[in-house]
DNA sequence: ATGTATGCAAAAGTTTTGCACGTTA
DNA sequence: TAACGTGCAAAACTTTTGCATACAT
Protein backbone atom coordinates (compact mmCIF):
# COMPACT_ATOMS: atom_id res chain seq x y z
CA UNK A 1 0.00 0.00 0.00
CA UNK A 2 2.52 2.52 1.10
CA UNK A 3 5.65 3.02 -0.87
CA UNK A 4 7.75 3.27 2.25
CA UNK A 5 9.47 0.23 3.72
CA UNK A 6 12.22 0.15 6.32
CA UNK A 7 14.63 -0.63 3.49
CA UNK A 8 13.56 2.23 1.26
CA UNK A 9 13.43 4.57 4.23
CA UNK A 10 16.99 3.65 5.06
CA UNK A 11 18.08 4.24 1.50
CA UNK A 12 16.45 7.64 1.36
CA UNK A 13 17.88 8.69 4.68
CA UNK A 14 21.37 7.47 3.88
CA UNK A 15 21.34 9.23 0.53
CA UNK A 16 21.32 12.47 2.47
CA UNK A 17 23.68 11.38 5.21
CA UNK A 18 20.92 10.69 7.69
CA UNK A 19 20.42 7.44 9.55
CA UNK A 20 17.82 4.82 10.14
CA UNK A 21 17.42 4.35 13.85
CA UNK A 22 15.23 1.90 15.77
CA UNK A 23 13.12 4.85 16.90
CA UNK A 24 12.45 5.98 13.35
CA UNK A 25 11.65 2.47 12.24
CA UNK A 26 9.29 1.98 15.17
CA UNK A 27 7.46 5.20 14.45
CA UNK A 28 7.08 4.37 10.76
CA UNK A 29 5.74 0.99 11.77
CA UNK A 30 3.13 2.51 14.05
CA UNK A 31 1.81 4.75 11.31
CA UNK A 32 1.76 1.93 8.81
CA UNK A 33 -0.34 -0.19 11.14
CA UNK A 34 -2.69 2.55 12.20
CA UNK A 35 -6.24 1.74 11.09
CA UNK A 36 -7.52 3.92 8.28
CA UNK A 37 -9.10 7.06 9.55
CA UNK A 38 -6.93 7.26 12.65
CA UNK A 39 -4.40 9.96 13.22
CA UNK A 40 -2.17 10.61 16.20
CA UNK A 41 -0.88 13.66 17.98
CA UNK A 42 2.71 13.64 19.16
CA UNK A 43 1.50 13.08 22.69
CA UNK A 44 -0.79 10.24 21.66
CA UNK A 45 2.00 8.55 19.75
CA UNK A 46 4.23 8.96 22.78
CA UNK A 47 1.64 7.34 25.07
CA UNK A 48 0.89 4.57 22.63
CA UNK A 49 4.56 3.65 22.44
CA UNK A 50 4.91 3.83 26.19
CA UNK A 51 2.02 1.39 26.60
CA UNK A 52 3.77 -1.02 24.31
CA UNK A 53 6.88 -0.73 26.41
CA UNK A 54 8.78 1.20 23.73
CA UNK A 55 9.91 4.39 25.38
CA UNK A 56 10.76 7.01 22.81
CA UNK A 57 11.16 10.55 24.07
CA UNK A 58 8.74 13.25 23.06
CA UNK A 59 11.60 15.23 21.56
CA UNK A 60 12.47 12.38 19.28
CA UNK A 61 8.87 12.00 18.30
CA UNK A 62 8.58 15.65 17.36
CA UNK A 63 11.87 15.51 15.47
CA UNK A 64 10.84 12.35 13.65
CA UNK A 65 7.37 13.40 12.59
CA UNK A 66 8.74 16.66 11.27
CA UNK A 67 11.39 14.81 9.31
CA UNK A 68 8.91 12.34 7.88
CA UNK A 69 6.47 15.07 7.01
CA UNK A 70 9.20 16.81 5.04
CA UNK A 71 9.97 13.57 3.30
CA UNK A 72 6.34 13.25 2.33
CA UNK A 73 5.94 10.03 4.27
CA UNK A 74 3.41 11.34 6.74
CA UNK A 75 1.01 14.26 6.67
CA UNK A 76 0.73 16.89 9.30
CA UNK A 77 -2.96 17.54 9.86
CA UNK A 78 -4.24 20.77 11.29
CA UNK A 79 -7.60 19.78 12.57
CA UNK A 80 -9.47 21.48 15.35
CA UNK A 81 -7.97 20.12 18.54
CA UNK A 82 -5.30 22.70 19.18
CA UNK A 83 -2.41 20.50 18.19
CA UNK A 84 -1.22 18.75 15.08
CA UNK A 85 -2.14 15.23 14.14
CA UNK A 86 -0.18 12.88 11.95
CA UNK A 87 -1.08 10.06 9.63
CA UNK A 88 0.51 8.19 6.76
CA UNK A 89 0.50 10.18 3.55
CA UNK A 90 -1.40 7.60 1.57
CA UNK A 91 -0.54 7.73 -2.10
CA UNK A 92 -3.12 8.23 -4.81
CA UNK A 93 -5.70 6.77 -5.06
CA UNK A 94 -5.96 6.47 -1.28
CA UNK A 95 -5.42 10.11 -0.60
CA UNK A 96 -8.22 11.70 1.43
CA UNK A 97 -9.46 14.89 3.04
CA UNK A 98 -11.30 15.87 6.21
CA UNK A 99 -14.50 17.40 7.51
CA UNK A 100 -14.20 18.81 11.01
CA UNK A 101 -17.06 19.90 13.23
CA UNK A 102 -16.03 23.17 14.81
CA UNK A 103 -18.03 22.42 17.91
CA UNK A 104 -17.34 18.83 18.82
CA UNK A 105 -14.12 18.33 16.85
CA UNK A 106 -15.48 15.16 15.32
CA UNK A 107 -13.54 14.39 12.19
CA UNK A 108 -14.65 12.56 9.08
CA UNK A 109 -12.59 11.43 6.15
CA UNK A 110 -13.67 11.61 2.56
CA UNK A 111 -12.09 10.89 -0.76
CA UNK A 112 -12.35 13.14 -3.77
CA UNK A 113 -10.08 12.70 -6.74
CA UNK A 114 -11.20 15.92 -8.35
CA UNK A 115 -9.62 17.86 -5.52
CA UNK A 116 -6.36 15.99 -5.85
CA UNK A 117 -6.35 16.64 -9.56
CA UNK A 118 -7.09 20.32 -9.15
CA UNK A 119 -4.32 20.60 -6.60
CA UNK A 120 -1.78 18.93 -8.78
CA UNK A 121 -2.79 21.13 -11.68
CA UNK A 122 -2.48 24.22 -9.53
CA UNK A 123 0.94 23.12 -8.30
CA UNK A 124 2.09 22.60 -11.89
CA UNK A 125 0.75 25.94 -12.97
CA UNK A 126 2.47 27.64 -10.06
CA UNK A 127 5.69 25.78 -10.70
CA UNK A 128 6.10 24.11 -7.33
CA UNK A 129 6.61 20.51 -6.33
CA UNK A 130 3.60 19.31 -4.42
CA UNK A 131 4.25 17.29 -1.28
CA UNK A 132 0.71 17.04 -0.02
CA UNK A 133 -2.65 18.70 -0.38
CA UNK A 134 -5.32 18.85 2.28
CA UNK A 135 -8.84 20.08 2.00
CA UNK A 136 -10.39 20.76 5.37
CA UNK A 137 -14.07 21.51 5.53
CA UNK A 138 -15.05 23.34 8.70
CA UNK A 139 -18.64 22.59 9.47
CA UNK A 140 -21.27 22.08 12.11
CA UNK A 141 -22.48 18.52 12.45
CA UNK A 142 -26.11 17.54 12.94
CA UNK A 143 -25.62 16.49 16.57
CA UNK A 144 -24.03 19.82 17.35
CA UNK A 145 -26.98 21.61 15.80
CA UNK A 146 -29.42 19.44 17.74
CA UNK A 147 -27.60 20.19 20.97
CA UNK A 148 -28.35 23.87 20.58
CA UNK A 149 -25.26 24.85 18.72
CA UNK A 150 -24.42 27.19 17.27
CA UNK A 151 -24.68 29.16 20.46
CA UNK A 152 -22.98 32.03 18.76
CA UNK A 153 -24.60 31.86 15.36
CA UNK A 154 -27.96 33.36 14.43
CA UNK A 155 -30.66 30.71 14.46
CA UNK A 156 -31.26 31.28 10.78
CA UNK A 157 -27.69 30.41 9.97
CA UNK A 158 -27.37 28.79 6.56
CA UNK A 159 -23.72 29.03 5.85
CA UNK A 160 -24.62 31.75 3.42
CA UNK A 161 -21.91 34.13 4.54
CA UNK A 162 -19.26 31.58 3.94
CA UNK A 163 -20.16 30.83 0.40
CA UNK A 164 -22.82 33.11 -0.95
CA UNK A 165 -22.50 36.56 -2.37
CA UNK A 166 -25.01 39.09 -1.19
CA UNK A 167 -27.35 38.30 -4.03
CA UNK A 168 -27.28 34.53 -4.09
CA UNK A 169 -28.98 32.20 -1.72
CA UNK A 170 -27.47 28.91 -0.72
CA UNK A 171 -30.15 27.19 -2.74
CA UNK A 172 -29.24 29.11 -5.86
CA UNK A 173 -25.63 28.15 -5.51
CA UNK A 174 -26.47 24.54 -4.99
CA UNK A 175 -28.68 24.53 -8.05
CA UNK A 176 -25.83 26.05 -9.96
CA UNK A 177 -23.58 23.26 -8.76
CA UNK A 178 -25.98 20.54 -9.78
CA UNK A 179 -26.04 21.86 -13.32
CA UNK A 180 -22.43 21.98 -14.24
CA UNK A 181 -20.58 19.90 -11.76
CA UNK A 182 -18.43 17.61 -13.79
CA UNK A 183 -17.68 14.75 -11.44
CA UNK A 184 -19.81 12.78 -9.07
CA UNK A 185 -17.28 10.94 -7.00
CA UNK B 1 -18.09 42.86 -0.73
CA UNK B 2 -18.43 41.27 2.62
CA UNK B 3 -21.84 40.65 4.02
CA UNK B 4 -20.82 41.81 7.45
CA UNK B 5 -21.36 45.40 8.55
CA UNK B 6 -21.23 46.81 12.06
CA UNK B 7 -25.00 46.90 12.00
CA UNK B 8 -25.46 43.32 10.90
CA UNK B 9 -22.75 42.18 13.28
CA UNK B 10 -24.59 43.86 16.13
CA UNK B 11 -27.83 42.22 15.12
CA UNK B 12 -26.28 38.79 14.95
CA UNK B 13 -24.56 39.21 18.26
CA UNK B 14 -27.60 40.57 20.01
CA UNK B 15 -29.76 37.77 18.69
CA UNK B 16 -27.73 35.46 20.86
CA UNK B 17 -27.41 37.75 23.82
CA UNK B 18 -23.88 38.89 22.93
CA UNK B 19 -22.81 42.47 22.51
CA UNK B 20 -21.16 44.69 20.02
CA UNK B 21 -18.20 46.39 21.65
CA UNK B 22 -15.81 48.97 20.24
CA UNK B 23 -13.09 46.33 20.30
CA UNK B 24 -15.10 43.92 18.19
CA UNK B 25 -16.03 46.63 15.76
CA UNK B 26 -12.43 47.76 15.45
CA UNK B 27 -11.20 44.27 14.78
CA UNK B 28 -13.85 43.68 12.14
CA UNK B 29 -12.85 46.94 10.53
CA UNK B 30 -9.20 45.95 10.40
CA UNK B 31 -9.98 42.71 8.62
CA UNK B 32 -12.31 44.41 6.20
CA UNK B 33 -9.61 46.87 5.21
CA UNK B 34 -6.83 44.35 4.99
CA UNK B 35 -5.50 44.16 1.42
CA UNK B 36 -6.37 40.96 -0.39
CA UNK B 37 -3.83 38.27 0.21
CA UNK B 38 -2.92 39.51 3.68
CA UNK B 39 -3.64 37.61 6.82
CA UNK B 40 -2.73 38.40 10.38
CA UNK B 41 -1.70 36.42 13.41
CA UNK B 42 -3.13 37.41 16.77
CA UNK B 43 0.18 39.01 17.66
CA UNK B 44 0.36 40.91 14.39
CA UNK B 45 -3.15 42.20 14.81
CA UNK B 46 -2.25 43.27 18.33
CA UNK B 47 0.82 45.18 17.14
CA UNK B 48 -1.01 46.76 14.24
CA UNK B 49 -3.68 48.09 16.57
CA UNK B 50 -1.08 49.32 19.02
CA UNK B 51 0.63 51.26 16.25
CA UNK B 52 -2.65 52.95 15.46
CA UNK B 53 -3.04 53.91 19.07
CA UNK B 54 -5.89 51.45 19.65
CA UNK B 55 -4.80 49.27 22.51
CA UNK B 56 -6.77 46.06 22.60
CA UNK B 57 -5.46 43.31 24.82
CA UNK B 58 -4.16 40.09 23.35
CA UNK B 59 -6.76 38.16 25.34
CA UNK B 60 -9.54 40.11 23.73
CA UNK B 61 -8.02 39.57 20.34
CA UNK B 62 -7.89 35.84 20.85
CA UNK B 63 -11.41 35.80 22.19
CA UNK B 64 -12.69 37.90 19.32
CA UNK B 65 -11.07 36.04 16.46
CA UNK B 66 -12.35 32.77 17.86
CA UNK B 67 -15.83 34.20 18.11
CA UNK B 68 -15.74 35.60 14.60
CA UNK B 69 -14.34 32.38 13.20
CA UNK B 70 -17.26 30.50 14.72
CA UNK B 71 -19.62 33.01 13.21
CA UNK B 72 -18.07 32.40 9.81
CA UNK B 73 -16.92 36.00 9.52
CA UNK B 74 -13.23 35.26 9.47
CA UNK B 75 -11.22 32.17 8.62
CA UNK B 76 -8.63 30.62 10.82
CA UNK B 77 -5.72 29.63 8.58
CA UNK B 78 -3.28 26.94 9.55
CA UNK B 79 -0.31 27.76 7.40
CA UNK B 80 3.26 26.89 8.15
CA UNK B 81 4.43 29.53 10.59
CA UNK B 82 3.67 27.82 13.85
CA UNK B 83 0.68 29.95 14.71
CA UNK B 84 -2.72 30.66 13.26
CA UNK B 85 -3.47 33.42 10.82
CA UNK B 86 -6.77 35.11 10.27
CA UNK B 87 -8.43 36.75 7.32
CA UNK B 88 -11.92 37.73 6.24
CA UNK B 89 -13.93 34.75 5.08
CA UNK B 90 -14.60 36.16 1.65
CA UNK B 91 -17.87 34.92 0.24
CA UNK B 92 -18.16 33.13 -3.06
CA UNK B 93 -16.92 33.97 -5.64
CA UNK B 94 -13.97 35.50 -3.80
CA UNK B 95 -13.17 32.47 -1.76
CA UNK B 96 -9.61 31.25 -2.13
CA UNK B 97 -7.07 28.66 -1.07
CA UNK B 98 -3.36 28.52 -0.30
CA UNK B 99 -0.10 27.01 -1.45
CA UNK B 100 2.57 26.94 1.24
CA UNK B 101 6.25 26.21 0.72
CA UNK B 102 7.31 23.87 3.49
CA UNK B 103 10.79 25.29 3.48
CA UNK B 104 10.45 29.04 3.32
CA UNK B 105 6.84 29.38 4.45
CA UNK B 106 6.06 31.58 1.48
CA UNK B 107 2.33 31.54 0.91
CA UNK B 108 0.41 32.01 -2.31
CA UNK B 109 -3.28 32.40 -2.82
CA UNK B 110 -5.25 30.84 -5.62
CA UNK B 111 -8.88 30.64 -6.55
CA UNK B 112 -10.59 27.49 -7.70
CA UNK B 113 -14.34 27.27 -7.83
CA UNK B 114 -14.30 23.56 -8.50
CA UNK B 115 -12.88 22.97 -5.06
CA UNK B 116 -15.52 25.12 -3.42
CA UNK B 117 -18.19 23.26 -5.32
CA UNK B 118 -16.83 19.86 -4.40
CA UNK B 119 -16.66 20.91 -0.77
CA UNK B 120 -20.19 22.14 -0.68
CA UNK B 121 -21.35 18.97 -2.35
CA UNK B 122 -19.46 16.87 0.16
CA UNK B 123 -20.90 18.86 3.05
CA UNK B 124 -24.41 18.34 1.71
CA UNK B 125 -23.81 14.65 1.20
CA UNK B 126 -22.48 14.33 4.73
CA UNK B 127 -25.34 16.34 6.16
CA UNK B 128 -23.32 19.08 7.82
CA UNK B 129 -23.49 22.86 7.56
CA UNK B 130 -20.32 24.13 5.97
CA UNK B 131 -18.73 27.18 7.57
CA UNK B 132 -15.55 27.27 5.54
CA UNK B 133 -13.39 25.06 3.39
CA UNK B 134 -9.67 25.41 2.94
CA UNK B 135 -7.42 23.59 0.56
CA UNK B 136 -3.79 23.86 1.54
CA UNK B 137 -1.18 22.61 -0.87
CA UNK B 138 2.12 21.82 0.82
CA UNK B 139 4.89 22.20 -1.69
CA UNK B 140 8.47 23.12 -2.34
CA UNK B 141 8.92 26.33 -4.26
CA UNK B 142 11.50 26.83 -7.04
CA UNK B 143 13.73 29.09 -4.95
CA UNK B 144 13.81 26.53 -2.17
CA UNK B 145 14.84 23.87 -4.66
CA UNK B 146 17.50 26.15 -6.11
CA UNK B 147 18.88 26.82 -2.65
CA UNK B 148 19.63 23.14 -2.19
CA UNK B 149 16.47 22.12 -0.58
CA UNK B 150 15.20 19.60 0.09
CA UNK B 151 18.07 18.83 2.38
CA UNK B 152 16.15 15.89 3.70
CA UNK B 153 14.63 14.60 0.52
CA UNK B 154 16.30 12.31 -1.98
CA UNK B 155 17.66 14.31 -4.89
CA UNK B 156 15.41 12.44 -7.25
CA UNK B 157 12.37 13.62 -5.37
CA UNK B 158 9.37 14.00 -7.63
CA UNK B 159 6.52 14.15 -5.23
CA UNK B 160 5.69 10.68 -6.40
CA UNK B 161 5.14 9.27 -2.95
CA UNK B 162 2.61 11.87 -2.15
CA UNK B 163 0.40 11.24 -5.10
CA UNK B 164 1.47 8.22 -7.07
CA UNK B 165 0.77 4.60 -6.47
CA UNK B 166 3.67 2.24 -6.80
CA UNK B 167 3.00 1.64 -10.45
CA UNK B 168 2.28 5.10 -11.74
CA UNK B 169 4.75 7.82 -12.47
CA UNK B 170 4.00 11.43 -11.89
CA UNK B 171 3.97 11.93 -15.61
CA UNK B 172 1.36 9.26 -16.09
CA UNK B 173 -0.87 10.84 -13.52
CA UNK B 174 -0.50 14.22 -15.06
CA UNK B 175 -1.36 12.85 -18.49
CA UNK B 176 -4.39 11.25 -16.95
CA UNK B 177 -5.38 14.59 -15.50
CA UNK B 178 -4.99 16.42 -18.78
CA UNK B 179 -7.39 14.00 -20.45
CA UNK B 180 -10.41 14.18 -18.27
CA UNK B 181 -10.07 17.23 -16.18
CA UNK B 182 -13.33 19.03 -16.53
CA UNK B 183 -12.51 22.60 -15.56
CA UNK B 184 -9.71 24.93 -16.42
CA UNK B 185 -10.13 27.71 -13.93
C1' DA C 1 36.05 7.38 13.94
C1' DT C 2 32.95 10.75 12.70
C1' DG C 3 28.93 12.83 12.50
C1' DT C 4 24.06 12.00 13.70
C1' DA C 5 20.38 10.91 16.84
C1' DT C 6 18.51 10.46 21.39
C1' DG C 7 16.96 11.76 26.04
C1' DC C 8 16.46 14.94 29.47
C1' DA C 9 15.43 19.26 31.16
C1' DA C 10 14.80 23.83 30.28
C1' DA C 11 13.08 27.31 27.24
C1' DA C 12 10.24 29.43 23.90
C1' DG C 13 6.02 30.57 21.95
C1' DT C 14 1.13 30.52 21.46
C1' DT C 15 -3.33 30.38 23.42
C1' DT C 16 -6.39 30.09 27.47
C1' DT C 17 -8.21 31.39 31.94
C1' DG C 18 -9.35 33.56 36.69
C1' DC C 19 -10.67 37.57 38.52
C1' DA C 20 -11.71 42.43 39.37
C1' DC C 21 -13.44 46.17 36.95
C1' DG C 22 -16.05 48.40 32.92
C1' DT C 23 -19.64 48.55 29.65
C1' DT C 24 -23.60 47.18 26.80
C1' DA C 25 -28.37 46.31 26.00
C1' DT D 1 -28.98 46.59 36.53
C1' DA D 2 -27.83 42.30 35.27
C1' DA D 3 -25.13 39.99 32.23
C1' DC D 4 -21.45 40.18 29.25
C1' DG D 5 -16.75 41.81 27.83
C1' DT D 6 -12.12 43.59 28.77
C1' DG D 7 -7.51 43.82 30.66
C1' DC D 8 -3.98 42.05 33.30
C1' DA D 9 -1.27 38.48 34.96
C1' DA D 10 -0.68 33.86 35.56
C1' DA D 11 -1.25 29.35 33.78
C1' DA D 12 -1.61 25.73 30.46
C1' DC D 13 -0.01 23.53 26.44
C1' DT D 14 2.48 22.39 22.51
C1' DT D 15 6.76 22.44 20.32
C1' DT D 16 11.73 23.54 20.14
C1' DT D 17 16.45 23.56 21.75
C1' DG D 18 21.08 22.96 24.34
C1' DC D 19 23.93 19.66 25.82
C1' DA D 20 25.94 15.29 27.23
C1' DT D 21 25.71 10.60 25.91
C1' DA D 22 24.81 6.76 22.67
C1' DC D 23 24.73 4.92 18.18
C1' DA D 24 24.68 4.16 12.92
C1' DT D 25 27.50 4.22 9.09
PDB file of N, CA, C and O in Angstrom, chain A residues 5 47 65 76-77 102 115 127 136 146 152 155 162 167-168 178 180:
ATOM      1  N   UNK A   5       9.098   1.392   2.924  1.00  0.00           N
ATOM      2  CA  UNK A   5       9.473   0.232   3.724  1.00  0.00           C
ATOM      3  C   UNK A   5      10.697   0.614   4.535  1.00  0.00           C
ATOM      4  O   UNK A   5      11.360   1.604   4.219  1.00  0.00           O
ATOM      5  N   UNK A  47       2.339   8.203  24.116  1.00  0.00           N
ATOM      6  CA  UNK A  47       1.642   7.342  25.069  1.00  0.00           C
ATOM      7  C   UNK A  47       1.482   5.928  24.532  1.00  0.00           C
ATOM      8  O   UNK A  47       1.682   4.954  25.244  1.00  0.00           O
ATOM      9  N   UNK A  65       8.553  13.112  13.403  1.00  0.00           N
ATOM     10  CA  UNK A  65       7.367  13.399  12.585  1.00  0.00           C
ATOM     11  C   UNK A  65       7.631  14.583  11.658  1.00  0.00           C
ATOM     12  O   UNK A  65       7.166  14.612  10.526  1.00  0.00           O
ATOM     13  N   UNK A  76       1.009  16.123   8.107  1.00  0.00           N
ATOM     14  CA  UNK A  76       0.729  16.888   9.302  1.00  0.00           C
ATOM     15  C   UNK A  76      -0.672  17.451   9.135  1.00  0.00           C
ATOM     16  O   UNK A  76      -0.906  18.255   8.240  1.00  0.00           O
ATOM     17  N   UNK A  77      -1.588  17.048   9.985  1.00  0.00           N
ATOM     18  CA  UNK A  77      -2.958  17.535   9.865  1.00  0.00           C
ATOM     19  C   UNK A  77      -3.217  18.638  10.873  1.00  0.00           C
ATOM     20  O   UNK A  77      -2.857  18.516  12.044  1.00  0.00           O
ATOM     21  N   UNK A 102     -16.710  22.170  13.995  1.00  0.00           N
ATOM     22  CA  UNK A 102     -16.030  23.174  14.811  1.00  0.00           C
ATOM     23  C   UNK A 102     -16.569  23.205  16.233  1.00  0.00           C
ATOM     24  O   UNK A 102     -16.006  23.878  17.078  1.00  0.00           O
ATOM     25  N   UNK A 115     -10.398  16.901  -6.301  1.00  0.00           N
ATOM     26  CA  UNK A 115      -9.619  17.858  -5.522  1.00  0.00           C
ATOM     27  C   UNK A 115      -8.130  17.599  -5.668  1.00  0.00           C
ATOM     28  O   UNK A 115      -7.332  18.524  -5.836  1.00  0.00           O
ATOM     29  N   UNK A 127       4.294  26.132 -10.578  1.00  0.00           N
ATOM     30  CA  UNK A 127       5.695  25.778 -10.705  1.00  0.00           C
ATOM     31  C   UNK A 127       6.335  25.276  -9.429  1.00  0.00           C
ATOM     32  O   UNK A 127       7.529  25.414  -9.212  1.00  0.00           O
ATOM     33  N   UNK A 136      -9.703  20.895   4.095  1.00  0.00           N
ATOM     34  CA  UNK A 136     -10.391  20.760   5.371  1.00  0.00           C
ATOM     35  C   UNK A 136     -11.683  21.555   5.314  1.00  0.00           C
ATOM     36  O   UNK A 136     -11.661  22.757   5.047  1.00  0.00           O
ATOM     37  N   UNK A 146     -28.348  19.920  16.866  1.00  0.00           N
ATOM     38  CA  UNK A 146     -29.419  19.438  17.740  1.00  0.00           C
ATOM     39  C   UNK A 146     -29.193  19.862  19.185  1.00  0.00           C
ATOM     40  O   UNK A 146     -30.111  20.199  19.909  1.00  0.00           O
ATOM     41  N   UNK A 152     -23.390  30.688  19.153  1.00  0.00           N
ATOM     42  CA  UNK A 152     -22.983  32.026  18.755  1.00  0.00           C
ATOM     43  C   UNK A 152     -23.411  32.392  17.342  1.00  0.00           C
ATOM     44  O   UNK A 152     -23.035  33.417  16.821  1.00  0.00           O
ATOM     45  N   UNK A 155     -29.941  31.971  14.611  1.00  0.00           N
ATOM     46  CA  UNK A 155     -30.659  30.710  14.456  1.00  0.00           C
ATOM     47  C   UNK A 155     -30.981  30.428  12.991  1.00  0.00           C
ATOM     48  O   UNK A 155     -31.211  29.299  12.607  1.00  0.00           O
ATOM     49  N   UNK A 162     -20.480  32.246   4.353  1.00  0.00           N
ATOM     50  CA  UNK A 162     -19.262  31.576   3.942  1.00  0.00           C
ATOM     51  C   UNK A 162     -19.168  31.404   2.441  1.00  0.00           C
ATOM     52  O   UNK A 162     -18.100  31.507   1.869  1.00  0.00           O
ATOM     53  N   UNK A 167     -26.155  38.418  -3.201  1.00  0.00           N
ATOM     54  CA  UNK A 167     -27.352  38.300  -4.027  1.00  0.00           C
ATOM     55  C   UNK A 167     -27.720  36.872  -4.355  1.00  0.00           C
ATOM     56  O   UNK A 167     -28.619  36.613  -5.114  1.00  0.00           O
ATOM     57  N   UNK A 168     -26.969  35.911  -3.766  1.00  0.00           N
ATOM     58  CA  UNK A 168     -27.277  34.533  -4.089  1.00  0.00           C
ATOM     59  C   UNK A 168     -27.622  33.765  -2.833  1.00  0.00           C
ATOM     60  O   UNK A 168     -26.915  33.846  -1.827  1.00  0.00           O
ATOM     61  N   UNK A 178     -25.388  21.746  -9.192  1.00  0.00           N
ATOM     62  CA  UNK A 178     -25.977  20.543  -9.776  1.00  0.00           C
ATOM     63  C   UNK A 178     -25.840  20.561 -11.288  1.00  0.00           C
ATOM     64  O   UNK A 178     -25.520  19.574 -11.917  1.00  0.00           O
ATOM     65  N   UNK A 180     -23.656  22.111 -13.461  1.00  0.00           N
ATOM     66  CA  UNK A 180     -22.429  21.984 -14.243  1.00  0.00           C
ATOM     67  C   UNK A 180     -21.317  21.250 -13.519  1.00  0.00           C
ATOM     68  O   UNK A 180     -20.175  21.307 -13.922  1.00  0.00           O
TER      69      UNK A 180
END
